Amino acid sequence: ILNRWLSVKVLVIDEISMISGEIFTLVDKVARFMREKPDRPFGGIQIIAVGDFYQLPPVEGSFAFLSDSWKETIGNRVVMLKSVFRQQDPDFIRELHDIRVGILNDSFLHLLNTRSNKAMIPLDFIPTSIYSLNRDVDAINLEELDKLPGSSMLYQATDLYYCNESLKRTIKFPVESEIELKPGAQIIMRKNTNEYLNGSRGVVTALKDRCVHVKLIKSEIVVKYEAFDIYVGNTIVATRSMLPIKLGWAISIHRSQGMSLDYLKVDLTNVFSSAQAYTALSRARCIENLQVIGLTKDVVYCDPVVTNYYNNLLNEQASSG
């Protein structure tokens, strides 16, 4: 571990909105100690934080930008990226931007409410439902799988670890250690390949030993076990060999962050924190394939601390030229 801390030059932190200030500060202190450079932020490691604080906040603790470590390490050295690639419709992009900052326009609310059951879903495909609560997601996926006729098959992962026990306990793979499937199961792909993207929708058509046949929206493929490697720096510390899929009837808002979903049904009935509505709605590639339940102005809001942060940042950048 010491060699990794000494050799690393750049640390990229993705989905920074979900990293608490407490965790950010802790990593800063550890880096300074391990590299014996207590006076340099992160011991001299270049930090690249990627994300959007208007999306999901930390589960516990305060935002990273409120910590002294953030102010010393990042400060106002922030680049605002403005190009949108997930959506192509400029009207949809504009409405999502307003929701991002806590504004739900009456015209957009009316549009979504009047067409909530009109998503253009291909035959055999059911839109993935996004929920706030994990218990709703698990219950729906198991219930829908149980409804399917025929026999199921259990697929299990093979894990290899190249690290000590303390690090092993912190590792989380993007796919589960096992998954039960039946023909007709709605699934979501969990890896980027030449044949599909992370978030692509599919339907299982046949079960085979260590592979499944899947109908995607525009093709039919055989999905085999793939390697999911976990890195610390340039070193692989763990590998999971598993089918790159998860059940796709339902998914949580937290699990969906970073994904692009083809056919989507968003249930905002139990939204319980800021940015959940925006994060869920912005997973959709287009409004034509989006259904929404429970959308009201009460569930569209952002944390004023985040708004103040971005306003102050823009003012600081403007005054510094």
PDB file of N, CA and C in Angstrom, residues 222-299:
ATOM      1  N   VAL A 222     -25.057 -12.907 -27.789  1.00  0.00           N
ATOM      2  CA  VAL A 222     -24.754 -13.862 -26.723  1.00  0.00           C
ATOM      3  C   VAL A 222     -23.880 -13.142 -25.708  1.00  0.00           C
ATOM      4  N   VAL A 223     -24.351 -13.078 -24.468  1.00  0.00           N
ATOM      5  CA  VAL A 223     -23.623 -12.378 -23.410  1.00  0.00           C
ATOM      6  C   VAL A 223     -22.878 -13.404 -22.570  1.00  0.00           C
ATOM      7  N   LYS A 224     -21.570 -13.270 -22.532  1.00  0.00           N
ATOM      8  CA  LYS A 224     -20.723 -14.187 -21.772  1.00  0.00           C
ATOM      9  C   LYS A 224     -20.181 -13.494 -20.526  1.00  0.00           C
ATOM     10  N   TYR A 225     -19.529 -14.279 -19.696  1.00  0.00           N
ATOM     11  CA  TYR A 225     -18.906 -13.725 -18.502  1.00  0.00           C
ATOM     12  C   TYR A 225     -17.841 -12.705 -18.907  1.00  0.00           C
ATOM     13  N   GLU A 226     -17.781 -11.618 -18.171  1.00  0.00           N
ATOM     14  CA  GLU A 226     -16.789 -10.575 -18.404  1.00  0.00           C
ATOM     15  C   GLU A 226     -16.012 -10.323 -17.115  1.00  0.00           C
ATOM     16  N   ALA A 227     -14.808  -9.794 -17.266  1.00  0.00           N
ATOM     17  CA  ALA A 227     -13.980  -9.472 -16.100  1.00  0.00           C
ATOM     18  C   ALA A 227     -14.237  -8.037 -15.655  1.00  0.00           C
ATOM     19  N   PHE A 228     -14.484  -7.867 -14.374  1.00  0.00           N
ATOM     20  CA  PHE A 228     -14.632  -6.547 -13.766  1.00  0.00           C
ATOM     21  C   PHE A 228     -13.442  -6.342 -12.821  1.00  0.00           C
ATOM     22  N   ASP A 229     -12.512  -5.513 -13.258  1.00  0.00           N
ATOM     23  CA  ASP A 229     -11.281  -5.307 -12.503  1.00  0.00           C
ATOM     24  C   ASP A 229     -11.400  -4.085 -11.602  1.00  0.00           C
ATOM     25  N   ILE A 230     -10.888  -4.200 -10.402  1.00  0.00           N
ATOM     26  CA  ILE A 230     -10.816  -3.098  -9.454  1.00  0.00           C
ATOM     27  C   ILE A 230      -9.358  -2.678  -9.326  1.00  0.00           C
ATOM     28  N   TYR A 231      -9.106  -1.399  -9.571  1.00  0.00           N
ATOM     29  CA  TYR A 231      -7.743  -0.873  -9.559  1.00  0.00           C
ATOM     30  C   TYR A 231      -7.503  -0.012  -8.327  1.00  0.00           C
ATOM     31  N   VAL A 232      -6.300  -0.050  -7.843  1.00  0.00           N
ATOM     32  CA  VAL A 232      -5.762   0.964  -6.941  1.00  0.00           C
ATOM     33  C   VAL A 232      -4.531   1.513  -7.634  1.00  0.00           C
ATOM     34  N   GLY A 233      -4.642   2.747  -8.140  1.00  0.00           N
ATOM     35  CA  GLY A 233      -3.592   3.260  -9.016  1.00  0.00           C
ATOM     36  C   GLY A 233      -3.588   2.466 -10.306  1.00  0.00           C
ATOM     37  N   ASN A 234      -2.425   1.942 -10.686  1.00  0.00           N
ATOM     38  CA  ASN A 234      -2.309   1.115 -11.894  1.00  0.00           C
ATOM     39  C   ASN A 234      -2.341  -0.372 -11.582  1.00  0.00           C
ATOM     40  N   THR A 235      -2.627  -0.712 -10.336  1.00  0.00           N
ATOM     41  CA  THR A 235      -2.562  -2.100  -9.898  1.00  0.00           C
ATOM     42  C   THR A 235      -3.960  -2.689  -9.736  1.00  0.00           C
ATOM     43  N   ILE A 236      -4.178  -3.861 -10.319  1.00  0.00           N
ATOM     44  CA  ILE A 236      -5.432  -4.579 -10.129  1.00  0.00           C
ATOM     45  C   ILE A 236      -5.395  -5.259  -8.769  1.00  0.00           C
ATOM     46  N   VAL A 237      -6.371  -4.940  -7.920  1.00  0.00           N
ATOM     47  CA  VAL A 237      -6.407  -5.521  -6.575  1.00  0.00           C
ATOM     48  C   VAL A 237      -7.489  -6.587  -6.445  1.00  0.00           C
ATOM     49  N   ALA A 238      -8.427  -6.625  -7.400  1.00  0.00           N
ATOM     50  CA  ALA A 238      -9.476  -7.637  -7.362  1.00  0.00           C
ATOM     51  C   ALA A 238     -10.115  -7.755  -8.732  1.00  0.00           C
ATOM     52  N   THR A 239     -10.622  -8.935  -9.034  1.00  0.00           N
ATOM     53  CA  THR A 239     -11.301  -9.193 -10.304  1.00  0.00           C
ATOM     54  C   THR A 239     -12.523 -10.054 -10.050  1.00  0.00           C
ATOM     55  N   ARG A 240     -13.640  -9.678 -10.633  1.00  0.00           N
ATOM     56  CA  ARG A 240     -14.848 -10.503 -10.586  1.00  0.00           C
ATOM     57  C   ARG A 240     -15.211 -10.906 -11.996  1.00  0.00           C
ATOM     58  N   SER A 241     -15.335 -12.195 -12.242  1.00  0.00           N
ATOM     59  CA  SER A 241     -15.797 -12.709 -13.529  1.00  0.00           C
ATOM     60  C   SER A 241     -17.276 -13.026 -13.395  1.00  0.00           C
ATOM     61  N   MET A 242     -18.112 -12.316 -14.204  1.00  0.00           N
ATOM     62  CA  MET A 242     -19.550 -12.427 -14.026  1.00  0.00           C
ATOM     63  C   MET A 242     -20.265 -11.949 -15.282  1.00  0.00           C
ATOM     64  N   LEU A 243     -21.502 -12.398 -15.461  1.00  0.00           N
ATOM     65  CA  LEU A 243     -22.326 -11.845 -16.525  1.00  0.00           C
ATOM     66  C   LEU A 243     -22.495 -10.342 -16.285  1.00  0.00           C
ATOM     67  N   PRO A 244     -22.300  -9.512 -17.308  1.00  0.00           N
ATOM     68  CA  PRO A 244     -22.365  -8.055 -17.125  1.00  0.00           C
ATOM     69  C   PRO A 244     -23.785  -7.521 -17.176  1.00  0.00           C
ATOM     70  N   ILE A 245     -24.664  -8.087 -16.341  1.00  0.00           N
ATOM     71  CA  ILE A 245     -26.069  -7.700 -16.391  1.00  0.00           C
ATOM     72  C   ILE A 245     -26.648  -7.640 -14.981  1.00  0.00           C
ATOM     73  N   LYS A 246     -27.757  -6.928 -14.846  1.00  0.00           N
ATOM     74  CA  LYS A 246     -28.565  -6.945 -13.644  1.00  0.00           C
ATOM     75  C   LYS A 246     -30.022  -6.916 -14.059  1.00  0.00           C
ATOM     76  N   LEU A 247     -30.876  -7.352 -13.174  1.00  0.00           N
ATOM     77  CA  LEU A 247     -32.305  -7.338 -13.488  1.00  0.00           C
ATOM     78  C   LEU A 247     -32.751  -5.913 -13.767  1.00  0.00           C
ATOM     79  N   GLY A 248     -33.608  -5.749 -14.779  1.00  0.00           N
ATOM     80  CA  GLY A 248     -33.894  -4.408 -15.283  1.00  0.00           C
ATOM     81  C   GLY A 248     -35.319  -3.927 -15.160  1.00  0.00           C
ATOM     82  N   TRP A 249     -36.154  -4.628 -14.389  1.00  0.00           N
ATOM     83  CA  TRP A 249     -37.496  -4.085 -14.179  1.00  0.00           C
ATOM     84  C   TRP A 249     -37.424  -2.802 -13.351  1.00  0.00           C
ATOM     85  N   ALA A 250     -36.490  -2.771 -12.387  1.00  0.00           N
ATOM     86  CA  ALA A 250     -36.395  -1.609 -11.508  1.00  0.00           C
ATOM     87  C   ALA A 250     -34.941  -1.390 -11.086  1.00  0.00           C
ATOM     88  N   ILE A 251     -34.638  -0.141 -10.767  1.00  0.00           N
ATOM     89  CA  ILE A 251     -33.295   0.235 -10.328  1.00  0.00           C
ATOM     90  C   ILE A 251     -33.445   1.439  -9.402  1.00  0.00           C
ATOM     91  N   SER A 252     -32.534   1.600  -8.452  1.00  0.00           N
ATOM     92  CA  SER A 252     -32.617   2.737  -7.533  1.00  0.00           C
ATOM     93  C   SER A 252     -32.023   3.981  -8.178  1.00  0.00           C
ATOM     94  N   ILE A 253     -32.441   5.139  -7.692  1.00  0.00           N
ATOM     95  CA  ILE A 253     -31.881   6.394  -8.195  1.00  0.00           C
ATOM     96  C   ILE A 253     -30.383   6.430  -7.967  1.00  0.00           C
ATOM     97  N   HIS A 254     -29.939   5.991  -6.792  1.00  0.00           N
ATOM     98  CA  HIS A 254     -28.505   6.021  -6.500  1.00  0.00           C
ATOM     99  C   HIS A 254     -27.726   5.111  -7.448  1.00  0.00           C
ATOM    100  N   ARG A 255     -28.281   3.931  -7.736  1.00  0.00           N
ATOM    101  CA  ARG A 255     -27.579   3.016  -8.637  1.00  0.00           C
ATOM    102  C   ARG A 255     -27.592   3.535 -10.076  1.00  0.00           C
ATOM    103  N   SER A 256     -28.585   4.339 -10.416  1.00  0.00           N
ATOM    104  CA  SER A 256     -28.703   4.816 -11.796  1.00  0.00           C
ATOM    105  C   SER A 256     -27.759   5.972 -12.114  1.00  0.00           C
ATOM    106  N   GLN A 257     -27.227   6.649 -11.086  1.00  0.00           N
ATOM    107  CA  GLN A 257     -26.394   7.822 -11.364  1.00  0.00           C
ATOM    108  C   GLN A 257     -25.219   7.430 -12.256  1.00  0.00           C
ATOM    109  N   GLY A 258     -25.035   8.180 -13.317  1.00  0.00           N
ATOM    110  CA  GLY A 258     -23.978   7.898 -14.289  1.00  0.00           C
ATOM    111  C   GLY A 258     -24.441   7.053 -15.459  1.00  0.00           C
ATOM    112  N   MET A 259     -25.649   6.475 -15.377  1.00  0.00           N
ATOM    113  CA  MET A 259     -26.141   5.609 -16.444  1.00  0.00           C
ATOM    114  C   MET A 259     -27.017   6.383 -17.423  1.00  0.00           C
ATOM    115  N   SER A 260     -27.119   5.867 -18.643  1.00  0.00           N
ATOM    116  CA  SER A 260     -28.060   6.354 -19.650  1.00  0.00           C
ATOM    117  C   SER A 260     -28.997   5.209 -19.979  1.00  0.00           C
ATOM    118  N   LEU A 261     -30.305   5.425 -19.784  1.00  0.00           N
ATOM    119  CA  LEU A 261     -31.270   4.344 -19.952  1.00  0.00           C
ATOM    120  C   LEU A 261     -32.178   4.617 -21.149  1.00  0.00           C
ATOM    121  N   ASP A 262     -32.427   3.562 -21.935  1.00  0.00           N
ATOM    122  CA  ASP A 262     -33.164   3.716 -23.186  1.00  0.00           C
ATOM    123  C   ASP A 262     -34.656   3.926 -22.960  1.00  0.00           C
ATOM    124  N   TYR A 263     -35.250   3.121 -22.082  1.00  0.00           N
ATOM    125  CA  TYR A 263     -36.692   3.192 -21.833  1.00  0.00           C
ATOM    126  C   TYR A 263     -36.901   3.247 -20.329  1.00  0.00           C
ATOM    127  N   LEU A 264     -37.536   4.307 -19.887  1.00  0.00           N
ATOM    128  CA  LEU A 264     -37.465   4.649 -18.474  1.00  0.00           C
ATOM    129  C   LEU A 264     -38.829   5.051 -17.913  1.00  0.00           C
ATOM    130  N   LYS A 265     -39.127   4.528 -16.729  1.00  0.00           N
ATOM    131  CA  LYS A 265     -40.304   4.932 -15.963  1.00  0.00           C
ATOM    132  C   LYS A 265     -39.824   5.392 -14.595  1.00  0.00           C
ATOM    133  N   VAL A 266     -40.028   6.652 -14.280  1.00  0.00           N
ATOM    134  CA  VAL A 266     -39.518   7.236 -13.042  1.00  0.00           C
ATOM    135  C   VAL A 266     -40.656   7.416 -12.050  1.00  0.00           C
ATOM    136  N   ASP A 267     -40.496   6.827 -10.876  1.00  0.00           N
ATOM    137  CA  ASP A 267     -41.476   6.984  -9.801  1.00  0.00           C
ATOM    138  C   ASP A 267     -40.869   7.881  -8.729  1.00  0.00           C
ATOM    139  N   LEU A 268     -41.395   9.086  -8.604  1.00  0.00           N
ATOM    140  CA  LEU A 268     -40.862  10.076  -7.667  1.00  0.00           C
ATOM    141  C   LEU A 268     -41.718  10.196  -6.401  1.00  0.00           C
ATOM    142  N   THR A 269     -42.575   9.229  -6.180  1.00  0.00           N
ATOM    143  CA  THR A 269     -43.511   9.290  -5.058  1.00  0.00           C
ATOM    144  C   THR A 269     -42.797   9.396  -3.717  1.00  0.00           C
ATOM    145  N   ASN A 270     -41.685   8.661  -3.556  1.00  0.00           N
ATOM    146  CA  ASN A 270     -41.002   8.611  -2.265  1.00  0.00           C
ATOM    147  C   ASN A 270     -39.664   9.343  -2.260  1.00  0.00           C
ATOM    148  N   VAL A 271     -39.525  10.341  -3.106  1.00  0.00           N
ATOM    149  CA  VAL A 271     -38.293  11.142  -3.103  1.00  0.00           C
ATOM    150  C   VAL A 271     -38.063  11.722  -1.708  1.00  0.00           C
ATOM    151  N   PHE A 272     -36.838  11.588  -1.196  1.00  0.00           N
ATOM    152  CA  PHE A 272     -36.583  12.029   0.174  1.00  0.00           C
ATOM    153  C   PHE A 272     -35.371  12.942   0.321  1.00  0.00           C
ATOM    154  N   SER A 273     -34.724  13.324  -0.797  1.00  0.00           N
ATOM    155  CA  SER A 273     -33.600  14.252  -0.661  1.00  0.00           C
ATOM    156  C   SER A 273     -33.469  15.093  -1.927  1.00  0.00           C
ATOM    157  N   SER A 274     -32.692  16.138  -1.824  1.00  0.00           N
ATOM    158  CA  SER A 274     -32.478  17.027  -2.963  1.00  0.00           C
ATOM    159  C   SER A 274     -31.828  16.277  -4.113  1.00  0.00           C
ATOM    160  N   ALA A 275     -32.089  16.744  -5.327  1.00  0.00           N
ATOM    161  CA  ALA A 275     -31.449  16.259  -6.558  1.00  0.00           C
ATOM    162  C   ALA A 275     -31.917  14.881  -7.014  1.00  0.00           C
ATOM    163  N   GLN A 276     -32.737  14.189  -6.237  1.00  0.00           N
ATOM    164  CA  GLN A 276     -33.167  12.866  -6.673  1.00  0.00           C
ATOM    165  C   GLN A 276     -34.029  12.944  -7.932  1.00  0.00           C
ATOM    166  N   ALA A 277     -34.928  13.907  -7.987  1.00  0.00           N
ATOM    167  CA  ALA A 277     -35.790  14.029  -9.167  1.00  0.00           C
ATOM    168  C   ALA A 277     -34.961  14.330 -10.411  1.00  0.00           C
ATOM    169  N   TYR A 278     -34.041  15.268 -10.306  1.00  0.00           N
ATOM    170  CA  TYR A 278     -33.212  15.608 -11.468  1.00  0.00           C
ATOM    171  C   TYR A 278     -32.347  14.430 -11.895  1.00  0.00           C
ATOM    172  N   THR A 279     -31.705  13.772 -10.935  1.00  0.00           N
ATOM    173  CA  THR A 279     -30.839  12.646 -11.277  1.00  0.00           C
ATOM    174  C   THR A 279     -31.622  11.555 -11.993  1.00  0.00           C
ATOM    175  N   ALA A 280     -32.823  11.252 -11.496  1.00  0.00           N
ATOM    176  CA  ALA A 280     -33.625  10.196 -12.103  1.00  0.00           C
ATOM    177  C   ALA A 280     -34.087  10.577 -13.510  1.00  0.00           C
ATOM    178  N   LEU A 281     -34.639  11.768 -13.663  1.00  0.00           N
ATOM    179  CA  LEU A 281     -35.180  12.190 -14.964  1.00  0.00           C
ATOM    180  C   LEU A 281     -34.080  12.321 -16.011  1.00  0.00           C
ATOM    181  N   SER A 282     -32.917  12.747 -15.607  1.00  0.00           N
ATOM    182  CA  SER A 282     -31.836  12.985 -16.573  1.00  0.00           C
ATOM    183  C   SER A 282     -31.158  11.709 -17.031  1.00  0.00           C
ATOM    184  N   ARG A 283     -31.585  10.541 -16.520  1.00  0.00           N
ATOM    185  CA  ARG A 283     -31.055   9.272 -17.040  1.00  0.00           C
ATOM    186  C   ARG A 283     -31.637   8.971 -18.417  1.00  0.00           C
ATOM    187  N   ALA A 284     -32.779   9.578 -18.745  1.00  0.00           N
ATOM    188  CA  ALA A 284     -33.470   9.284 -20.008  1.00  0.00           C
ATOM    189  C   ALA A 284     -32.723   9.919 -21.174  1.00  0.00           C
ATOM    190  N   ARG A 285     -32.592   9.178 -22.251  1.00  0.00           N
ATOM    191  CA  ARG A 285     -31.947   9.711 -23.449  1.00  0.00           C
ATOM    192  C   ARG A 285     -32.883  10.661 -24.203  1.00  0.00           C
ATOM    193  N   CYS A 286     -34.203  10.398 -24.132  1.00  0.00           N
ATOM    194  CA  CYS A 286     -35.146  11.252 -24.840  1.00  0.00           C
ATOM    195  C   CYS A 286     -36.484  11.229 -24.128  1.00  0.00           C
ATOM    196  N   ILE A 287     -37.263  12.264 -24.321  1.00  0.00           N
ATOM    197  CA  ILE A 287     -38.547  12.376 -23.637  1.00  0.00           C
ATOM    198  C   ILE A 287     -39.571  11.389 -24.200  1.00  0.00           C
ATOM    199  N   GLU A 288     -39.412  10.978 -25.461  1.00  0.00           N
ATOM    200  CA  GLU A 288     -40.373  10.065 -26.064  1.00  0.00           C
ATOM    201  C   GLU A 288     -40.395   8.713 -25.358  1.00  0.00           C
ATOM    202  N   ASN A 289     -39.302   8.332 -24.729  1.00  0.00           N
ATOM    203  CA  ASN A 289     -39.208   7.027 -24.072  1.00  0.00           C
ATOM    204  C   ASN A 289     -39.206   7.159 -22.555  1.00  0.00           C
ATOM    205  N   LEU A 290     -39.823   8.228 -22.057  1.00  0.00           N
ATOM    206  CA  LEU A 290     -39.839   8.511 -20.622  1.00  0.00           C
ATOM    207  C   LEU A 290     -41.266   8.557 -20.094  1.00  0.00           C
ATOM    208  N   GLN A 291     -41.527   7.825 -19.015  1.00  0.00           N
ATOM    209  CA  GLN A 291     -42.776   7.903 -18.274  1.00  0.00           C
ATOM    210  C   GLN A 291     -42.469   8.378 -16.851  1.00  0.00           C
ATOM    211  N   VAL A 292     -43.353   9.190 -16.287  1.00  0.00           N
ATOM    212  CA  VAL A 292     -43.095   9.762 -14.962  1.00  0.00           C
ATOM    213  C   VAL A 292     -44.338   9.635 -14.087  1.00  0.00           C
ATOM    214  N   ILE A 293     -44.111   9.225 -12.841  1.00  0.00           N
ATOM    215  CA  ILE A 293     -45.167   9.139 -11.834  1.00  0.00           C
ATOM    216  C   ILE A 293     -44.748   9.992 -10.638  1.00  0.00           C
ATOM    217  N   GLY A 294     -45.685  10.737 -10.093  1.00  0.00           N
ATOM    218  CA  GLY A 294     -45.430  11.469  -8.862  1.00  0.00           C
ATOM    219  C   GLY A 294     -44.623  12.733  -9.035  1.00  0.00           C
ATOM    220  N   LEU A 295     -44.584  13.281 -10.233  1.00  0.00           N
ATOM    221  CA  LEU A 295     -43.830  14.514 -10.453  1.00  0.00           C
ATOM    222  C   LEU A 295     -44.668  15.717 -10.038  1.00  0.00           C
ATOM    223  N   THR A 296     -44.203  16.431  -9.038  1.00  0.00           N
ATOM    224  CA  THR A 296     -44.809  17.680  -8.597  1.00  0.00           C
ATOM    225  C   THR A 296     -43.687  18.660  -8.281  1.00  0.00           C
ATOM    226  N   LYS A 297     -44.053  19.908  -8.058  1.00  0.00           N
ATOM    227  CA  LYS A 297     -43.040  20.898  -7.719  1.00  0.00           C
ATOM    228  C   LYS A 297     -42.439  20.643  -6.342  1.00  0.00           C
ATOM    229  N   ASP A 298     -43.129  19.863  -5.526  1.00  0.00           N
ATOM    230  CA  ASP A 298     -42.622  19.564  -4.188  1.00  0.00           C
ATOM    231  C   ASP A 298     -41.398  18.641  -4.230  1.00  0.00           C
ATOM    232  N   VAL A 299     -41.283  17.814  -5.256  1.00  0.00           N
ATOM    233  CA  VAL A 299     -40.166  16.859  -5.291  1.00  0.00           C
ATOM    234  C   VAL A 299     -38.994  17.379  -6.114  1.00  0.00           C
TER     235      VAL A 299
END
